[in-house]
Short mmCIF file of C-alpha atoms in Angstrom, two decimals:
data_model
loop_
_atom_site.label_atom_id
_atom_site.label_comp_id
_atom_site.label_asym_id
_atom_site.label_seq_id
_atom_site.Cartn_x
_atom_site.Cartn_y
_atom_site.Cartn_z
CA MET P 1 -130.03 104.36 55.32
CA SER P 2 -129.35 102.14 52.84
CA GLY P 3 -125.07 101.83 54.21
CA GLY P 4 -126.89 99.65 57.30
CA ARG P 5 -128.72 97.83 54.69
CA ARG P 6 -125.99 96.95 52.91
CA GLY P 7 -124.27 96.00 56.09
CA GLU P 8 -127.16 93.03 57.08
CA ASP P 9 -126.21 92.40 53.08
CA LYS P 10 -123.35 91.38 53.82
CA LYS P 11 -124.23 89.23 57.33
CA GLU P 12 -126.56 87.89 55.20
CA GLY P 13 -124.41 86.86 52.50
CA ILE P 14 -121.94 85.67 55.35
CA MET P 15 -124.18 83.77 56.86
CA GLY P 16 -125.98 82.48 53.71
CA ASP P 17 -122.26 81.30 52.65
CA PHE P 18 -121.56 79.28 56.13
CA LEU P 19 -124.78 77.62 56.39
CA SER P 20 -125.05 75.91 51.88
CA PHE P 21 -121.29 75.60 51.99
CA ARG P 22 -120.22 77.88 50.03
CA LYS P 23 -117.77 79.16 53.06
CA MET P 24 -114.77 77.12 54.56
CA ILE P 25 -114.00 76.38 58.07
CA THR P 26 -112.26 74.11 58.12
CA PRO P 27 -108.79 75.15 56.75
CA VAL P 28 -109.23 78.26 59.71
CA ILE P 29 -109.66 74.50 61.79
CA ILE P 30 -106.87 72.43 60.61
CA GLN P 31 -103.99 75.19 60.76
CA SER P 32 -105.15 75.54 64.78
CA ILE P 33 -104.69 71.33 64.82
CA PHE P 34 -101.28 71.94 63.21
CA TRP P 35 -100.14 74.03 65.74
CA ILE P 36 -101.69 71.52 68.83
CA GLY P 37 -100.17 68.51 66.45
CA VAL P 38 -96.19 70.05 66.27
CA ALA P 39 -96.61 70.84 70.13
CA ALA P 40 -97.60 67.15 70.57
CA ALA P 41 -94.73 65.79 68.59
CA ILE P 42 -92.02 68.51 70.63
CA ILE P 43 -93.50 67.64 73.63
CA GLY P 44 -93.69 62.88 73.19
CA GLY P 45 -89.97 63.79 72.10
CA ILE P 46 -88.96 65.48 75.11
CA VAL P 47 -91.04 62.65 76.95
CA VAL P 48 -88.83 59.85 74.71
CA LEU P 49 -85.38 61.96 76.07
CA VAL P 50 -86.47 62.08 79.22
CA ALA P 51 -87.45 58.73 80.23
CA ALA P 52 -85.24 57.07 77.20
CA ASP P 53 -82.32 54.44 78.97
CA GLU P 54 -80.15 54.18 76.01
CA ALA P 55 -78.65 56.39 73.61
CA GLY P 56 -80.98 55.16 70.15
CA THR P 57 -84.06 56.14 71.87
CA ARG P 58 -82.24 59.46 72.59
CA VAL P 59 -81.66 59.70 68.83
CA LEU P 60 -85.88 59.07 68.61
CA GLY P 61 -86.85 61.04 70.70
CA LEU P 62 -84.82 63.87 68.46
CA LEU P 63 -85.94 62.31 65.50
CA TYR P 64 -89.77 62.58 66.56
CA MET P 65 -89.20 66.73 67.89
CA ILE P 66 -87.64 67.23 64.30
CA LEU P 67 -89.61 65.18 61.39
CA GLY P 68 -92.97 64.71 63.77
CA PRO P 69 -94.01 68.86 63.24
CA LEU P 70 -92.93 68.32 59.57
CA TYR P 71 -94.50 64.85 58.80
CA TRP P 72 -97.77 67.12 60.83
CA ARG P 73 -96.85 69.57 58.38
CA VAL P 74 -97.18 67.64 55.13
CA PHE P 75 -100.58 65.98 55.98
CA CYS P 76 -101.83 69.62 56.83
CA GLU P 77 -100.90 70.36 53.67
CA ILE P 78 -102.58 68.18 51.64
CA VAL P 79 -105.53 68.53 53.51
CA ILE P 80 -105.85 72.12 53.10
CA LEU P 81 -104.09 71.36 48.88
CA PHE P 82 -107.97 69.94 49.04
CA PHE P 83 -109.84 73.14 50.07
CA ARG P 84 -107.56 75.64 48.28
CA MET P 85 -108.55 73.42 45.03
CA ASN P 86 -112.22 73.84 45.71
CA GLU P 87 -111.39 77.61 45.81
CA THR P 88 -109.86 77.88 42.99
CA LEU P 89 -112.53 76.19 41.11
CA THR P 90 -115.54 78.20 42.59
CA ASP P 91 -113.48 81.59 41.67
CA ILE P 92 -113.17 80.05 37.87
CA LYS P 93 -116.76 79.17 37.86
CA ASN P 94 -117.82 82.46 38.84
CA ASN P 95 -115.40 84.29 36.29
CA THR P 96 -116.75 82.18 33.60
CA GLU P 97 -120.30 82.61 34.53
CA ARG P 98 -120.19 86.72 34.72
CA LYS P 99 -118.39 86.45 31.30
CA GLN P 100 -121.38 84.61 29.17
CA SER P 101 -124.03 86.58 31.25
#
């Protein structure tokens, strides 16, 4: 019987962390948005390649397909960095509190 209760405590803990903003869901969302952005950059580059009248515009389409996902990756990493810093600071706080008690 106590095994079921532990599962309930864990479930309440996860929901409590979520509702009190101790557990961040944005990093998971950012990873999904990253892949959507990569697909958009590649599709956009293909559209530019197909619609291009001049060679310079075709090169622009290729650059868009190569540099677009790279730029988007850097942007998403910067956003996730803030959440990782928060997690690290939370771990430091929790470890400090455990050592003091």
